[in-house]
């Protein structure tokens, strides 16, 4: 995400306390102490490297971490729209911007292929995310989405799609402040073009187009530490098909552990246990929205969902998103809700398997049913639907059921970020009520 | 007297003022120096960096070295470049091999040293060491003679030399940098933005006190020659481990059909039960090992033995396609 035209202005306002060393006023002992502290922080935390790009951006800066005088909220005020850069940022020769129309099946197939071959892999390059075309349509076209935020880069000659980034609009509440934001996702550069440094210009361009809609904040995640996460979550994994997970290298079998005992350990009942547990339907949108809004109000940062959002994000779609609820058999009141989305991964270089089918915990609200029981039912339906693994972040109340339901900790950490919005001291994962896809 | 005091007081004031300005000056210099430090890597104490201390991104990423402020430089910095990652990996490899005593020709060592200094600190500004300090002088010369070589050029040559010296260096390094497919600088495994692929962290089987004999281990690994050796040496074919599992249980559990054949042909008890009452056939069914289950049934494995939970192999068999599990056939 980049400031519209003047990065210096952005960096100046984001770093006023740092000051210029040449200004005698600022060369105080405190400034010096801060610098020393900053360098100590950097020395002690190799991941907290210097980020030239992000230091020019209105994001929480590492050096400001200890500064209690900075207020929560927007880091810099909106620029007048007339000052937002009108033209796209320049691309290297031989590439051109291309706004993707996801109604077009052929284009959707191109985007699917770009991501399926070039998007996120694990550290050992054994798996690569394989978001389905239907999932991409769902993820990129929520209520009031902007087509201009589906940004492709094509090779001018071949018209081949070689890079992509996207934003979707969302209302996200931070403490008492409901902010219109862009959720930035699906940044992908073709493997052969990694040295072209397309990622920064994609980020700048999506920022520009977000600004053009008079939106000045954004939410995004990353596996790396950038300035500065609002919180850092861990993935947990619940084996549903342990033999396959071991065969593909997703998990390992200890030398003194048997496969047969592992299989028995993760066995689940054939059908959900909670009476009244059923799939969500269109008629449930209103009660689910009420349930969800009341629940998400507990969290420091959470989406501000209305019924349109709930209909889009939570109404079940085969192999995209699944939602279940508990309808009281007596009163027919909707008392509890759980959901997960479907994100398969390609299994790279395995003779027996090509796909890993993973369910990702999405939004869950347990009011009458104990959360652990509700999530156990979610595991059961995921198993019924042939998912291999059920993943969950340690956000919201999830910690309360992870260990009990035999989730194991994952090797992946997910950092959550807000652009141009400061939340001093960050928050705990359990204070986060937002799940980005 | 009065004049003396006045003079003294004056001197003291001037002294204080001087000290104040000196302190100011020093802090300004420190602040400036600090700024300069930012555009370089932290200087290493030894010619090669310690692998535990990965160098921060190169100068060109961090400060206005060279390129203009908005055009080129702004393309960088969101991600560390592939070159930077390769260089980090290569220098870590060199440090590790130096630590393990791998010998590198003196000439190449000095060249690498010079390039490393350029890549991490820029042009040599250190004072020339005394001619008596041979080693220090040689290193200084190696650095100094590269002049104002650009950082990226230094990194590239460094990697080239390491490639020449150790053609397979990248294979052994934890970072598989040389494989084009795995250079993940832009949006691969740890891209600048986006989701993260996580898999289960391996946890040692804590609290698992199982103790296996050698033949159990050989059966588990499917090492049939070793299994045969143990049997030939007089090891009992149905010998139990601490959980009362036989070698057959282990061979079935890990899916080694040939080891299962060796064991059943050596008269292993196909109906031996472990401490939870499960037979090798229970294992085969639970682990969905059809060929092995079929072999066991052929060798008269009992379909009706109940385990500790009261389940027979038949009860546990979820696949209806396994006709051999149905005694009617």
Short mmCIF file of C-alpha atoms in Angstrom, two decimals, chain A residues 1-281:
data_model
loop_
_atom_site.label_atom_id
_atom_site.label_comp_id
_atom_site.label_asym_id
_atom_site.label_seq_id
_atom_site.Cartn_x
_atom_site.Cartn_y
_atom_site.Cartn_z
CA UNK A 1 0.00 0.00 0.00
CA UNK A 2 1.54 3.27 -1.01
CA UNK A 3 0.77 6.88 -0.46
CA UNK A 4 -0.82 8.42 -3.54
CA UNK A 5 1.89 10.65 -4.84
CA UNK A 6 4.21 11.80 -2.14
CA UNK A 7 5.96 9.17 -0.12
CA UNK A 8 8.06 11.68 1.68
CA UNK A 9 4.97 13.21 3.15
CA UNK A 10 3.86 9.82 4.31
CA UNK A 11 7.15 8.97 5.88
CA UNK A 12 7.42 12.36 7.51
CA UNK A 13 4.08 12.11 9.20
CA UNK A 14 4.68 8.53 10.19
CA UNK A 15 7.99 9.36 11.77
CA UNK A 16 7.73 12.84 13.21
CA UNK A 17 8.99 11.74 16.57
CA UNK A 18 12.13 10.45 14.94
CA UNK A 19 12.93 13.86 13.54
CA UNK A 20 15.84 14.82 11.39
CA UNK A 21 19.19 14.43 13.09
CA UNK A 22 20.27 17.74 11.66
CA UNK A 23 17.68 19.64 13.67
CA UNK A 24 19.48 20.51 16.90
CA UNK A 25 16.25 20.50 18.93
CA UNK A 26 15.74 16.86 18.20
CA UNK A 27 19.18 15.60 18.97
CA UNK A 28 18.16 15.14 22.53
CA UNK A 29 19.17 12.40 24.85
CA UNK A 30 15.75 10.80 24.36
CA UNK A 31 16.15 10.72 20.62
CA UNK A 32 19.56 9.17 21.08
CA UNK A 33 18.21 6.68 23.55
CA UNK A 34 15.45 5.79 21.14
CA UNK A 35 17.95 5.17 18.40
CA UNK A 36 20.03 2.96 20.64
CA UNK A 37 16.94 1.08 21.70
CA UNK A 38 15.87 0.72 18.12
CA UNK A 39 19.17 -0.78 17.15
CA UNK A 40 19.05 -3.13 20.11
CA UNK A 41 15.61 -4.25 19.00
CA UNK A 42 16.90 -4.85 15.51
CA UNK A 43 19.93 -6.70 16.77
CA UNK A 44 17.85 -8.93 19.00
CA UNK A 45 15.22 -9.65 16.42
CA UNK A 46 16.67 -10.58 13.07
CA UNK A 47 13.23 -10.64 11.52
CA UNK A 48 12.71 -7.01 12.42
CA UNK A 49 14.84 -5.91 9.54
CA UNK A 50 14.69 -2.53 8.00
CA UNK A 51 11.94 -2.17 5.51
CA UNK A 52 12.61 0.70 3.22
CA UNK A 53 9.26 0.43 1.52
CA UNK A 54 7.19 0.02 4.66
CA UNK A 55 9.06 2.79 6.46
CA UNK A 56 7.69 5.19 3.87
CA UNK A 57 4.17 3.96 4.47
CA UNK A 58 1.59 4.99 7.05
CA UNK A 59 1.88 1.80 9.03
CA UNK A 60 2.90 1.28 12.64
CA UNK A 61 6.67 1.60 12.73
CA UNK A 62 8.89 -0.58 14.93
CA UNK A 63 10.58 2.53 16.29
CA UNK A 64 7.29 3.90 17.56
CA UNK A 65 6.47 0.80 19.57
CA UNK A 66 7.41 2.36 22.88
CA UNK A 67 5.94 5.78 22.17
CA UNK A 68 2.84 6.04 24.33
CA UNK A 69 1.96 9.50 23.08
CA UNK A 70 0.79 8.27 19.67
CA UNK A 71 -2.98 7.98 19.50
CA UNK A 72 -4.90 4.98 18.17
CA UNK A 73 -6.58 5.54 14.84
CA UNK A 74 -5.62 6.81 11.43
CA UNK A 75 -1.91 7.49 11.13
CA UNK A 76 -2.37 10.14 8.48
CA UNK A 77 -5.52 11.97 7.41
CA UNK A 78 -7.12 11.33 4.00
CA UNK A 79 -5.67 13.24 1.09
CA UNK A 80 -8.14 15.27 -1.00
CA UNK A 81 -9.31 12.98 -3.78
CA UNK A 82 -8.07 15.47 -6.33
CA UNK A 83 -4.56 14.79 -5.10
CA UNK A 84 -4.76 11.04 -5.57
CA UNK A 85 -2.57 10.12 -8.47
CA UNK A 86 -4.74 9.80 -11.56
CA UNK A 87 -2.60 7.46 -13.64
CA UNK A 88 -1.51 3.94 -12.87
CA UNK A 89 2.05 3.50 -11.68
CA UNK A 90 4.47 2.69 -14.45
CA UNK A 91 5.25 -0.95 -15.08
CA UNK A 92 8.48 -2.30 -16.52
CA UNK A 93 8.56 -2.40 -20.29
CA UNK A 94 6.70 -5.32 -21.81
CA UNK A 95 4.03 -5.37 -19.09
CA UNK A 96 0.67 -3.67 -18.85
CA UNK A 97 -2.08 -3.21 -16.28
CA UNK A 98 -5.19 -5.21 -16.82
CA UNK A 99 -8.38 -4.99 -14.77
CA UNK A 100 -9.77 -8.48 -14.36
CA UNK A 101 -13.42 -9.13 -15.01
CA UNK A 102 -14.22 -12.23 -13.01
CA UNK A 103 -17.54 -12.69 -14.79
CA UNK A 104 -15.44 -13.84 -17.68
CA UNK A 105 -14.90 -17.57 -17.21
CA UNK A 106 -11.80 -17.64 -19.39
CA UNK A 107 -10.22 -14.89 -17.37
CA UNK A 108 -11.17 -16.58 -14.12
CA UNK A 109 -9.46 -19.71 -15.43
CA UNK A 110 -6.32 -17.68 -16.17
CA UNK A 111 -6.33 -16.22 -12.68
CA UNK A 112 -6.92 -19.64 -11.18
CA UNK A 113 -3.97 -21.03 -13.14
CA UNK A 114 -1.66 -18.17 -12.16
CA UNK A 115 -2.39 -18.72 -8.49
CA UNK A 116 -2.43 -22.52 -8.66
CA UNK A 117 1.09 -22.52 -10.09
CA UNK A 118 2.65 -19.51 -8.44
CA UNK A 119 0.98 -18.68 -5.16
CA UNK A 120 1.96 -19.49 -1.61
CA UNK A 121 3.91 -22.65 -0.81
CA UNK A 122 5.17 -24.08 2.44
CA UNK A 123 8.81 -23.66 3.40
CA UNK A 124 9.76 -27.06 2.01
CA UNK A 125 7.84 -26.58 -1.25
CA UNK A 126 5.75 -29.66 -0.66
CA UNK A 127 2.37 -27.91 -0.90
CA UNK A 128 0.94 -24.95 -2.77
CA UNK A 129 -2.41 -23.29 -2.14
CA UNK A 130 -4.97 -24.19 -4.77
CA UNK A 131 -7.86 -21.77 -4.35
CA UNK A 132 -10.70 -22.99 -6.55
CA UNK A 133 -12.22 -20.73 -9.24
CA UNK A 134 -15.51 -20.68 -7.32
CA UNK A 135 -13.62 -19.65 -4.20
CA UNK A 136 -11.91 -16.81 -6.03
CA UNK A 137 -15.22 -15.49 -7.29
CA UNK A 138 -16.59 -15.65 -3.77
CA UNK A 139 -13.55 -14.06 -2.15
CA UNK A 140 -13.25 -11.24 -4.67
CA UNK A 141 -16.84 -10.21 -5.18
CA UNK A 142 -18.46 -9.41 -1.84
CA UNK A 143 -21.22 -6.79 -1.63
CA UNK A 144 -20.20 -3.48 -3.27
CA UNK A 145 -16.91 -4.87 -4.57
CA UNK A 146 -14.88 -2.75 -6.97
CA UNK A 147 -13.91 -4.34 -10.25
CA UNK A 148 -11.02 -1.90 -10.49
CA UNK A 149 -9.50 -3.55 -7.43
CA UNK A 150 -8.98 -6.84 -9.26
CA UNK A 151 -5.68 -5.86 -10.69
CA UNK A 152 -3.77 -7.98 -13.14
CA UNK A 153 -0.50 -7.46 -14.93
CA UNK A 154 -0.23 -8.91 -18.42
CA UNK A 155 2.68 -9.37 -20.74
CA UNK A 156 2.00 -6.78 -23.44
CA UNK A 157 2.90 -9.15 -26.25
CA UNK A 158 1.37 -12.42 -25.19
CA UNK A 159 -1.47 -10.99 -23.05
CA UNK A 160 -0.57 -13.66 -20.55
CA UNK A 161 -1.59 -12.88 -16.98
CA UNK A 162 1.65 -12.78 -15.00
CA UNK A 163 0.80 -11.03 -11.75
CA UNK A 164 -2.20 -10.15 -9.66
CA UNK A 165 -3.29 -8.30 -6.55
CA UNK A 166 -6.75 -7.62 -5.20
CA UNK A 167 -8.68 -5.63 -2.70
CA UNK A 168 -12.24 -6.02 -1.50
CA UNK A 169 -14.15 -3.46 0.56
CA UNK A 170 -14.99 -4.24 4.16
CA UNK A 171 -16.22 -2.39 7.20
CA UNK A 172 -13.88 -3.27 10.01
CA UNK A 173 -14.32 -2.10 13.55
CA UNK A 174 -11.28 -1.23 15.59
CA UNK A 175 -12.35 -0.61 19.18
CA UNK A 176 -15.32 1.78 18.77
CA UNK A 177 -14.40 2.98 15.35
CA UNK A 178 -16.02 1.37 12.29
CA UNK A 179 -13.71 2.03 9.37
CA UNK A 180 -14.18 1.40 5.67
CA UNK A 181 -11.18 -0.62 4.67
CA UNK A 182 -9.82 -2.66 1.82
CA UNK A 183 -8.84 -6.23 2.49
CA UNK A 184 -5.79 -6.84 0.36
CA UNK A 185 -5.09 -10.38 -0.77
CA UNK A 186 -3.95 -12.69 -3.58
CA UNK A 187 -0.73 -10.83 -4.32
CA UNK A 188 0.97 -13.17 -6.74
CA UNK A 189 3.80 -12.77 -9.21
CA UNK A 190 4.61 -15.47 -11.72
CA UNK A 191 7.62 -17.49 -10.64
CA UNK A 192 9.57 -16.56 -13.71
CA UNK A 193 9.16 -12.87 -12.94
CA UNK A 194 10.17 -12.82 -9.33
CA UNK A 195 13.27 -10.79 -10.09
CA UNK A 196 11.21 -8.07 -11.80
CA UNK A 197 10.17 -6.68 -8.43
CA UNK A 198 6.56 -6.41 -9.42
CA UNK A 199 5.18 -6.84 -5.91
CA UNK A 200 5.87 -3.28 -4.69
CA UNK A 201 4.31 -1.66 -7.72
CA UNK A 202 1.27 -3.93 -7.39
CA UNK A 203 0.91 -2.82 -3.79
CA UNK A 204 1.23 0.81 -4.79
CA UNK A 205 -1.27 0.43 -7.57
CA UNK A 206 -3.92 -1.26 -5.44
CA UNK A 207 -3.37 1.45 -2.84
CA UNK A 208 -3.93 4.12 -5.44
CA UNK A 209 -7.13 2.51 -6.62
CA UNK A 210 -8.32 2.10 -3.04
CA UNK A 211 -7.63 5.77 -2.41
CA UNK A 212 -9.61 6.65 -5.52
CA UNK A 213 -12.65 5.22 -3.75
CA UNK A 214 -11.96 7.51 -0.81
CA UNK A 215 -10.85 4.59 1.35
CA UNK A 216 -7.69 5.13 3.37
CA UNK A 217 -7.28 2.06 5.51
CA UNK A 218 -6.60 -1.58 4.72
CA UNK A 219 -6.22 -4.94 6.39
CA UNK A 220 -3.88 -7.68 5.24
CA UNK A 221 -1.89 -10.62 6.50
CA UNK A 222 1.61 -11.87 5.88
CA UNK A 223 3.81 -14.75 6.91
CA UNK A 224 6.71 -12.37 7.40
CA UNK A 225 7.19 -9.67 9.99
CA UNK A 226 6.65 -6.25 8.48
CA UNK A 227 6.14 -2.97 10.32
CA UNK A 228 4.08 -3.66 12.44
CA UNK A 229 1.70 -6.55 13.12
CA UNK A 230 -1.38 -5.77 15.20
CA UNK A 231 -1.17 -9.37 16.30
CA UNK A 232 0.57 -12.62 15.47
CA UNK A 233 -1.49 -15.79 15.25
CA UNK A 234 -0.56 -19.43 15.02
CA UNK A 235 -2.21 -22.05 12.88
CA UNK A 236 -3.42 -25.25 14.53
CA UNK A 237 -4.31 -28.40 12.64
CA UNK A 238 -6.74 -31.19 13.42
CA UNK A 239 -6.04 -34.37 11.46
CA UNK A 240 -9.14 -35.85 9.87
CA UNK A 241 -7.35 -38.26 7.56
CA UNK A 242 -4.13 -38.90 9.48
CA UNK A 243 -2.80 -41.61 7.20
CA UNK A 244 -2.93 -39.37 4.15
CA UNK A 245 -1.48 -36.43 6.10
CA UNK A 246 1.45 -38.60 7.11
CA UNK A 247 1.87 -40.03 3.62
CA UNK A 248 2.04 -36.59 2.03
CA UNK A 249 4.35 -35.20 4.71
CA UNK A 250 1.86 -32.79 6.27
CA UNK A 251 2.46 -34.51 9.58
CA UNK A 252 4.90 -37.09 10.83
CA UNK A 253 4.60 -40.35 12.65
CA UNK A 254 6.91 -40.75 15.62
CA UNK A 255 9.11 -43.85 15.46
CA UNK A 256 7.45 -45.39 18.49
CA UNK A 257 3.92 -44.49 17.49
CA UNK A 258 1.81 -46.76 15.34
CA UNK A 259 -0.27 -45.64 12.40
CA UNK A 260 -3.14 -47.76 13.65
CA UNK A 261 -3.21 -46.00 17.01
CA UNK A 262 -2.96 -42.61 15.28
CA UNK A 263 -5.92 -43.50 13.07
CA UNK A 264 -7.95 -44.49 16.11
CA UNK A 265 -6.89 -41.34 17.98
CA UNK A 266 -8.43 -39.09 15.32
CA UNK A 267 -11.56 -41.15 14.66
CA UNK A 268 -14.76 -39.13 14.83
CA UNK A 269 -18.41 -40.12 15.15
CA UNK A 270 -20.25 -40.59 11.88
CA UNK A 271 -22.77 -37.79 12.43
CA UNK A 272 -22.97 -34.55 14.41
CA UNK A 273 -24.03 -35.00 18.01
CA UNK A 274 -25.86 -31.77 18.81
CA UNK A 275 -29.65 -31.99 18.33
CA UNK A 276 -30.80 -29.35 15.84
CA UNK A 277 -27.39 -29.06 14.17
CA UNK A 278 -28.03 -28.33 10.50
CA UNK A 279 -26.72 -26.47 7.48
CA UNK A 280 -27.41 -22.73 7.31
CA UNK A 281 -29.99 -21.62 4.74
#
